PDB file of C-alpha atoms in Angstrom:
ATOM      1  CA  MET Q  35      44.005 -51.082  51.995  1.00 68.00           C
ATOM      2  CA  GLY Q  36      47.201 -53.465  53.116  1.00 67.00           C
ATOM      3  CA  ARG Q  37      48.131 -50.756  56.062  1.00 72.00           C
ATOM      4  CA  GLU Q  38      46.462 -48.427  58.301  1.00 77.00           C
ATOM      5  CA  VAL Q  39      45.035 -45.282  56.198  1.00 79.00           C
ATOM      6  CA  PHE Q  40      42.027 -43.454  58.025  1.00 76.00           C
ATOM      7  CA  LYS Q  41      42.620 -43.619  61.498  1.00 70.00           C
ATOM      8  CA  ALA Q  42      39.556 -44.345  63.788  1.00 65.00           C
ATOM      9  CA  SER Q  43      39.203 -44.753  67.743  1.00 61.00           C
ATOM     10  CA  ASP Q  44      36.092 -43.724  70.055  1.00 57.00           C
ATOM     11  CA  ARG Q  45      37.074 -39.969  69.604  1.00 58.00           C
ATOM     12  CA  CYS Q  46      36.946 -37.821  66.222  1.00 55.00           C
ATOM     13  CA  GLU Q  47      40.593 -38.333  64.682  1.00 54.00           C
ATOM     14  CA  SER Q  48      38.828 -36.241  61.192  1.00 54.00           C
ATOM     15  CA  ARG Q  49      38.275 -33.189  61.020  1.00 60.00           C
ATOM     16  CA  ALA Q  50      38.399 -32.713  56.944  1.00 70.00           C
ATOM     17  CA  ASN Q  51      38.018 -34.909  54.544  1.00 75.00           C
ATOM     18  CA  GLN Q  52      40.950 -37.269  53.691  1.00 80.00           C
ATOM     19  CA  GLU Q  53      41.490 -39.060  50.453  1.00 82.00           C
ATOM     20  CA  PHE Q  54      43.486 -42.446  50.171  1.00 84.00           C
ATOM     21  CA  SER Q  55      43.862 -44.059  46.132  1.00 82.00           C
ATOM     22  CA  ARG Q  56      44.666 -47.514  45.555  1.00 82.00           C
ATOM     23  CA  ASP Q  57      43.733 -49.929  42.668  1.00 79.00           C
ATOM     24  CA  GLY Q  58      42.025 -46.962  40.687  1.00 78.00           C
ATOM     25  CA  VAL Q  59      39.773 -46.339  43.448  1.00 82.00           C
ATOM     26  CA  VAL Q  60      39.917 -42.853  45.413  1.00 83.00           C
ATOM     27  CA  TRP Q  61      38.115 -43.357  49.416  1.00 85.00           C
ATOM     28  CA  ILE Q  62      37.590 -41.025  51.369  1.00 83.00           C
ATOM     29  CA  ASP Q  63      37.240 -40.901  55.280  1.00 83.00           C
ATOM     30  CA  THR Q  64      34.325 -37.991  56.401  1.00 77.00           C
ATOM     31  CA  PRO Q  65      34.757 -35.887  59.863  1.00 70.00           C
ATOM     32  CA  GLY Q  66      33.119 -38.069  62.524  1.00 62.00           C
ATOM     33  CA  LEU Q  67      29.233 -36.803  62.972  1.00 58.00           C
ATOM     34  CA  ASP Q  68      27.952 -34.605  65.723  1.00 54.00           C
ATOM     35  CA  GLU Q  69      31.281 -33.646  67.288  1.00 55.00           C
ATOM     36  CA  ASP Q  70      31.819 -30.360  66.405  1.00 51.00           C
ATOM     37  CA  VAL Q  71      29.172 -28.034  67.738  1.00 45.00           C
ATOM     38  CA  ARG Q  72      29.885 -25.615  64.390  1.00 52.00           C
ATOM     39  CA  GLY Q  73      28.238 -28.859  62.603  1.00 54.00           C
ATOM     40  CA  GLU Q  74      30.775 -28.076  60.365  1.00 58.00           C
ATOM     41  CA  ASP Q  75      32.292 -31.749  60.884  1.00 55.00           C
ATOM     42  CA  ASP Q  76      28.256 -33.000  59.143  1.00 58.00           C
ATOM     43  CA  ARG Q  77      28.937 -30.030  56.790  1.00 60.00           C
ATOM     44  CA  LEU Q  78      31.747 -31.670  55.454  1.00 59.00           C
ATOM     45  CA  ALA Q  79      30.843 -35.509  55.268  1.00 60.00           C
ATOM     46  CA  ARG Q  80      27.461 -34.318  53.685  1.00 62.00           C
ATOM     47  CA  GLN Q  81      30.081 -31.994  50.764  1.00 56.00           C
ATOM     48  CA  GLY Q  82      32.310 -35.687  50.819  1.00 53.00           C
ATOM     49  CA  ALA Q  83      28.720 -37.672  50.145  1.00 63.00           C
ATOM     50  CA  PHE Q  84      27.164 -35.846  47.906  1.00 61.00           C
ATOM     51  CA  GLU Q  85      29.249 -33.865  45.520  1.00 69.00           C
ATOM     52  CA  LEU Q  86      32.384 -36.411  45.490  1.00 75.00           C
ATOM     53  CA  ALA Q  87      31.389 -39.883  46.754  1.00 82.00           C
ATOM     54  CA  ASP Q  88      29.865 -42.303  43.523  1.00 87.00           C
ATOM     55  CA  TYR Q  89      29.123 -44.655  45.996  1.00 90.00           C
ATOM     56  CA  LEU Q  90      28.744 -44.111  50.266  1.00 89.00           C
ATOM     57  CA  PHE Q  91      29.829 -46.321  52.657  1.00 90.00           C
ATOM     58  CA  LEU Q  92      27.863 -45.386  56.198  1.00 89.00           C
ATOM     59  CA  VAL Q  93      30.509 -46.950  59.118  1.00 90.00           C
ATOM     60  CA  HIS Q  94      28.519 -48.371  62.258  1.00 92.00           C
ATOM     61  CA  ASN Q  95      30.053 -49.862  65.092  1.00 92.00           C
ATOM     62  CA  ILE Q  96      27.539 -52.796  66.284  1.00 94.00           C
ATOM     63  CA  ARG Q  97      28.077 -52.684  70.128  1.00 92.00           C
ATOM     64  CA  ALA Q  98      26.242 -49.518  70.373  1.00 92.00           C
ATOM     65  CA  GLY Q  99      23.265 -51.022  68.738  1.00 93.00           C
ATOM     66  CA  GLU Q 100      20.639 -50.050  66.808  1.00 93.00           C
ATOM     67  CA  LEU Q 101      21.591 -46.161  65.243  1.00 93.00           C
ATOM     68  CA  ASP Q 102      20.461 -43.558  67.371  1.00 91.00           C
ATOM     69  CA  ARG Q 103      18.305 -40.821  66.120  1.00 90.00           C
ATOM     70  CA  TYR Q 104      20.759 -38.555  65.010  1.00 86.00           C
ATOM     71  CA  GLU Q 105      22.725 -41.012  63.000  1.00 87.00           C
ATOM     72  CA  LEU Q 106      18.642 -41.923  61.483  1.00 90.00           C
ATOM     73  CA  ASP Q 107      17.781 -38.489  60.883  1.00 88.00           C
ATOM     74  CA  LEU Q 108      21.059 -37.858  58.704  1.00 84.00           C
ATOM     75  CA  TYR Q 109      20.551 -41.414  56.940  1.00 86.00           C
ATOM     76  CA  ARG Q 110      17.765 -40.385  55.917  1.00 88.00           C
ATOM     77  CA  GLY Q 111      18.017 -37.097  54.638  1.00 84.00           C
ATOM     78  CA  MET Q 112      20.384 -38.618  52.343  1.00 82.00           C
ATOM     79  CA  MET Q 113      17.966 -41.222  51.154  1.00 84.00           C
ATOM     80  CA  ALA Q 114      15.685 -38.754  50.543  1.00 83.00           C
ATOM     81  CA  ARG Q 115      17.814 -36.576  48.664  1.00 78.00           C
ATOM     82  CA  SER Q 116      19.518 -39.550  46.325  1.00 77.00           C
ATOM     83  CA  TRP Q 117      17.335 -41.744  43.644  1.00 79.00           C
ATOM     84  CA  ASP Q 118      19.001 -44.080  43.262  1.00 84.00           C
ATOM     85  CA  HIS Q 119      20.461 -44.454  47.178  1.00 86.00           C
ATOM     86  CA  LYS Q 120      19.671 -48.636  47.660  1.00 88.00           C
ATOM     87  CA  SER Q 121      22.336 -48.921  44.602  1.00 88.00           C
ATOM     88  CA  ARG Q 122      24.642 -45.780  46.089  1.00 87.00           C
ATOM     89  CA  MET Q 123      24.438 -46.514  50.215  1.00 90.00           C
ATOM     90  CA  PHE Q 124      25.359 -48.896  52.040  1.00 94.00           C
ATOM     91  CA  LEU Q 125      26.105 -49.705  55.956  1.00 94.00           C
ATOM     92  CA  VAL Q 126      28.929 -51.484  57.465  1.00 95.00           C
ATOM     93  CA  LEU Q 127      28.550 -53.056  60.649  1.00 95.00           C
ATOM     94  CA  THR Q 128      31.778 -53.119  62.087  1.00 94.00           C
ATOM     95  CA  LYS Q 129      33.225 -55.229  65.337  1.00 94.00           C
ATOM     96  CA  ILE Q 130      31.088 -57.759  64.835  1.00 94.00           C
ATOM     97  CA  ASP Q 131      33.499 -60.114  66.715  1.00 93.00           C
ATOM     98  CA  GLN Q 132      32.948 -58.234  70.134  1.00 93.00           C
ATOM     99  CA  LEU Q 133      28.990 -59.789  70.427  1.00 92.00           C
ATOM    100  CA  ASN Q 134      27.923 -63.022  70.431  1.00 92.00           C
ATOM    101  CA  GLN Q 135      26.362 -64.185  67.661  1.00 89.00           C
ATOM    102  CA  GLU Q 136      22.600 -63.730  68.993  1.00 92.00           C
ATOM    103  CA  ASP Q 137      22.844 -60.763  69.941  1.00 93.00           C
ATOM    104  CA  GLY Q 138      25.370 -59.378  66.849  1.00 92.00           C
ATOM    105  CA  TYR Q 139      22.187 -60.548  64.480  1.00 93.00           C
ATOM    106  CA  ARG Q 140      19.756 -59.405  66.810  1.00 94.00           C
ATOM    107  CA  VAL Q 141      21.290 -55.777  65.531  1.00 94.00           C
ATOM    108  CA  PHE Q 142      22.365 -56.222  62.525  1.00 94.00           C
ATOM    109  CA  GLN Q 143      18.096 -56.896  61.813  1.00 94.00           C
ATOM    110  CA  ARG Q 144      17.703 -54.527  63.430  1.00 94.00           C
ATOM    111  CA  VAL Q 145      19.424 -51.766  61.906  1.00 94.00           C
ATOM    112  CA  GLN Q 146      18.403 -53.475  58.315  1.00 93.00           C
ATOM    113  CA  ALA Q 147      15.005 -52.404  59.196  1.00 94.00           C
ATOM    114  CA  GLN Q 148      16.007 -48.729  60.315  1.00 95.00           C
ATOM    115  CA  LEU Q 149      17.508 -48.826  57.164  1.00 93.00           C
ATOM    116  CA  PRO Q 150      15.000 -50.381  54.659  1.00 92.00           C
ATOM    117  CA  GLY Q 151      16.517 -50.864  51.054  1.00 90.00           C
ATOM    118  CA  ILE Q 152      20.153 -50.454  52.347  1.00 93.00           C
ATOM    119  CA  THR Q 153      22.754 -53.349  52.223  1.00 94.00           C
ATOM    120  CA  VAL Q 154      24.493 -53.751  55.492  1.00 95.00           C
ATOM    121  CA  VAL Q 155      27.257 -55.635  55.317  1.00 95.00           C
ATOM    122  CA  PRO Q 156      28.684 -56.906  58.798  1.00 95.00           C
ATOM    123  CA  VAL Q 157      32.721 -57.224  59.170  1.00 96.00           C
ATOM    124  CA  SER Q 158      35.309 -57.381  61.767  1.00 95.00           C
ATOM    125  CA  ALA Q 159      38.840 -56.072  60.943  1.00 89.00           C
ATOM    126  CA  LEU Q 160      39.950 -57.975  63.659  1.00 91.00           C
ATOM    127  CA  ARG Q 161      38.988 -61.328  62.556  1.00 93.00           C
ATOM    128  CA  TYR Q 162      40.482 -60.492  59.087  1.00 92.00           C
ATOM    129  CA  GLN Q 163      43.772 -59.012  59.957  1.00 89.00           C
ATOM    130  CA  ARG Q 164      44.046 -62.437  61.924  1.00 90.00           C
ATOM    131  CA  GLY Q 165      43.856 -64.374  59.149  1.00 93.00           C
ATOM    132  CA  ILE Q 166      45.216 -63.334  56.774  1.00 90.00           C
ATOM    133  CA  TYR Q 167      48.858 -62.440  59.371  1.00 89.00           C
ATOM    134  CA  GLU Q 168      48.312 -66.003  60.608  1.00 92.00           C
ATOM    135  CA  GLY Q 169      47.023 -67.895  57.530  1.00 91.00           C
ATOM    136  CA  LYS Q 170      43.908 -68.938  58.959  1.00 91.00           C
ATOM    137  CA  GLU Q 171      41.144 -69.262  55.971  1.00 91.00           C
ATOM    138  CA  LYS Q 172      38.408 -69.696  58.688  1.00 91.00           C
ATOM    139  CA  PHE Q 173      39.138 -66.025  60.148  1.00 92.00           C
ATOM    140  CA  VAL Q 174      38.721 -64.675  56.874  1.00 91.00           C
ATOM    141  CA  GLU Q 175      35.359 -66.349  56.151  1.00 91.00           C
ATOM    142  CA  LEU Q 176      34.131 -64.965  59.733  1.00 91.00           C
ATOM    143  CA  SER Q 177      35.494 -61.670  58.991  1.00 94.00           C
ATOM    144  CA  GLY Q 178      32.660 -60.482  56.161  1.00 94.00           C
ATOM    145  CA  MET Q 179      35.474 -58.553  54.563  1.00 92.00           C
ATOM    146  CA  SER Q 180      35.926 -60.952  51.535  1.00 91.00           C
ATOM    147  CA  ASP Q 181      32.145 -59.862  51.319  1.00 93.00           C
ATOM    148  CA  LEU Q 182      33.043 -55.908  51.857  1.00 93.00           C
ATOM    149  CA  LEU Q 183      35.592 -56.305  49.376  1.00 89.00           C
ATOM    150  CA  ALA Q 184      33.612 -58.390  46.613  1.00 92.00           C
ATOM    151  CA  LEU Q 185      31.028 -55.659  46.773  1.00 92.00           C
ATOM    152  CA  THR Q 186      33.587 -53.109  46.369  1.00 89.00           C
ATOM    153  CA  GLU Q 187      34.868 -55.342  43.167  1.00 89.00           C
ATOM    154  CA  GLN Q 188      31.185 -55.154  41.812  1.00 90.00           C
ATOM    155  CA  LEU Q 189      30.607 -51.224  42.102  1.00 91.00           C
ATOM    156  CA  LYS Q 190      33.878 -50.871  40.546  1.00 88.00           C
ATOM    157  CA  ARG Q 191      32.623 -52.491  36.977  1.00 88.00           C
ATOM    158  CA  GLY Q 192      29.564 -50.810  37.516  1.00 87.00           C
ATOM    159  CA  LEU Q 193      30.808 -47.857  37.647  1.00 83.00           C
ATOM    160  CA  GLN Q 194      30.077 -46.201  34.476  1.00 83.00           C
ATOM    161  CA  SER Q 195      26.965 -47.526  33.535  1.00 84.00           C
ATOM    162  CA  SER Q 196      26.248 -45.929  37.295  1.00 80.00           C
ATOM    163  CA  ARG Q 197      27.915 -42.946  36.176  1.00 80.00           C
ATOM    164  CA  GLN Q 198      25.630 -42.616  33.031  1.00 85.00           C
ATOM    165  CA  GLN Q 199      22.245 -43.392  35.255  1.00 82.00           C
ATOM    166  CA  GLU Q 200      23.288 -39.868  37.334  1.00 79.00           C
ATOM    167  CA  ILE Q 201      23.994 -38.306  34.013  1.00 83.00           C
ATOM    168  CA  ALA Q 202      20.576 -39.156  32.897  1.00 87.00           C
ATOM    169  CA  HIS Q 203      18.886 -38.775  36.038  1.00 82.00           C
ATOM    170  CA  LEU Q 204      20.667 -35.300  36.417  1.00 82.00           C
ATOM    171  CA  ARG Q 205      19.815 -34.133  32.731  1.00 89.00           C
ATOM    172  CA  GLY Q 206      15.923 -34.962  33.138  1.00 89.00           C
ATOM    173  CA  GLU Q 207      16.085 -33.372  36.562  1.00 86.00           C
ATOM    174  CA  VAL Q 208      17.265 -30.126  34.938  1.00 90.00           C
ATOM    175  CA  ARG Q 209      14.734 -30.363  32.627  1.00 92.00           C
ATOM    176  CA  ARG Q 210      12.137 -31.147  35.315  1.00 91.00           C
ATOM    177  CA  GLN Q 211      13.260 -27.386  37.090  1.00 92.00           C
ATOM    178  CA  LEU Q 212      13.935 -25.279  33.983  1.00 93.00           C
ATOM    179  CA  GLN Q 213      10.020 -26.622  32.801  1.00 93.00           C
ATOM    180  CA  GLN Q 214       9.086 -25.752  36.156  1.00 93.00           C
ATOM    181  CA  ARG Q 215      10.100 -22.559  36.112  1.00 93.00           C
ATOM    182  CA  ILE Q 216       8.835 -21.466  32.663  1.00 93.00           C
ATOM    183  CA  ASN Q 217       5.974 -22.815  33.972  1.00 93.00           C
ATOM    184  CA  ARG Q 218       5.552 -20.488  37.036  1.00 93.00           C
ATOM    185  CA  LEU Q 219       7.246 -17.422  34.607  1.00 93.00           C
ATOM    186  CA  GLU Q 220       4.003 -17.857  32.156  1.00 92.00           C
ATOM    187  CA  ALA Q 221       1.663 -18.114  34.784  1.00 92.00           C
ATOM    188  CA  ASN Q 222       2.926 -15.056  36.463  1.00 93.00           C
ATOM    189  CA  LEU Q 223       3.141 -13.379  33.189  1.00 92.00           C
ATOM    190  CA  ALA Q 224      -0.682 -14.498  32.283  1.00 91.00           C
ATOM    191  CA  GLN Q 225      -1.673 -12.785  35.712  1.00 92.00           C
ATOM    192  CA  ARG Q 226      -0.166  -9.810  35.213  1.00 92.00           C
ATOM    193  CA  GLU Q 227      -1.631  -9.607  31.424  1.00 92.00           C
ATOM    194  CA  GLU Q 228      -5.152 -10.420  33.198  1.00 91.00           C
ATOM    195  CA  GLN Q 229      -4.613  -7.911  35.922  1.00 91.00           C
ATOM    196  CA  ARG Q 230      -3.330  -5.031  33.453  1.00 91.00           C
ATOM    197  CA  TYR Q 231      -6.582  -5.712  30.867  1.00 91.00           C
ATOM    198  CA  GLU Q 232      -8.693  -5.415  34.143  1.00 91.00           C
ATOM    199  CA  ARG Q 233      -6.998  -1.986  34.884  1.00 91.00           C
ATOM    200  CA  ARG Q 234      -7.728  -0.722  31.531  1.00 90.00           C
ATOM    201  CA  CYS Q 235     -11.484  -2.267  31.490  1.00 90.00           C
ATOM    202  CA  ARG Q 236     -11.954  -0.342  34.917  1.00 90.00           C
ATOM    203  CA  PHE Q 237      -9.701   3.268  33.498  1.00 89.00           C
ATOM    204  CA  VAL Q 238     -11.979   3.040  30.135  1.00 88.00           C
ATOM    205  CA  SER Q 239     -14.955   2.615  32.095  1.00 89.00           C
ATOM    206  CA  ALA Q 240     -14.664   5.487  34.761  1.00 87.00           C
ATOM    207  CA  VAL Q 241     -13.587   8.302  31.232  1.00 86.00           C
ATOM    208  CA  ASP Q 242     -16.530   6.816  30.285  1.00 85.00           C
ATOM    209  CA  GLN Q 243     -18.541   8.061  32.946  1.00 87.00           C
ATOM    210  CA  THR Q 244     -16.267  10.673  33.576  1.00 85.00           C
ATOM    211  CA  LEU Q 245     -17.576  11.817  29.502  1.00 83.00           C
ATOM    212  CA  ASN Q 246     -21.194  10.913  30.512  1.00 85.00           C
ATOM    213  CA  THR Q 247     -21.718  12.926  33.389  1.00 83.00           C
ATOM    214  CA  VAL Q 248     -20.248  15.885  31.223  1.00 82.00           C
ATOM    215  CA  ALA Q 249     -22.151  15.549  28.747  1.00 81.00           C
ATOM    216  CA  ALA Q 250     -25.212  14.944  30.956  1.00 81.00           C
ATOM    217  CA  TYR Q 251     -24.142  18.498  32.564  1.00 78.00           C
ATOM    218  CA  GLY Q 252     -24.066  20.015  28.721  1.00 61.00           C
TER     219      GLY Q 252
END
């Protein structure tokens, strides 16, 4: 961004979805997960993910190790709701400068195994900023930020195609759900017609039996 936009710390800084626009991209910062006991922050996060965003960048501090059970359940729930989650969801591992290479790679592999098919991008904002401010290309390279920026540019170029695919999928999903509803209504109608026919048959049978009884007694 060129400056600090969304404040980040070890405690929750966002209580509502925040937006920032730059170079034709609107970035949405959602509230931290599992901070509000009422679950309101998670609801807003899910709204930002499913109703507003084309792409989802999940951010995880590499110092925390692998994803915990709450994060994993939430992210897998997101994956289950998104038919094309492998091309829409990405996990950004931050602060890679704070672990040695061996430990960092171990966490990277474990997180990848937890979310199969999801692209994981390890980055260090500290290395990137130092590389930019001090003119040290090696720090920029080691920061991983170039990979993340390249990914966002690639996603921007494919945005229209991605949206058209999403529209086509949603249309197909609407048609599928509509057909399912029609099938249920038709099945319900057929069942009611069958029940109506059976009641009519029982009624006619009862009337015939009554008339035969009356006739027998002359």
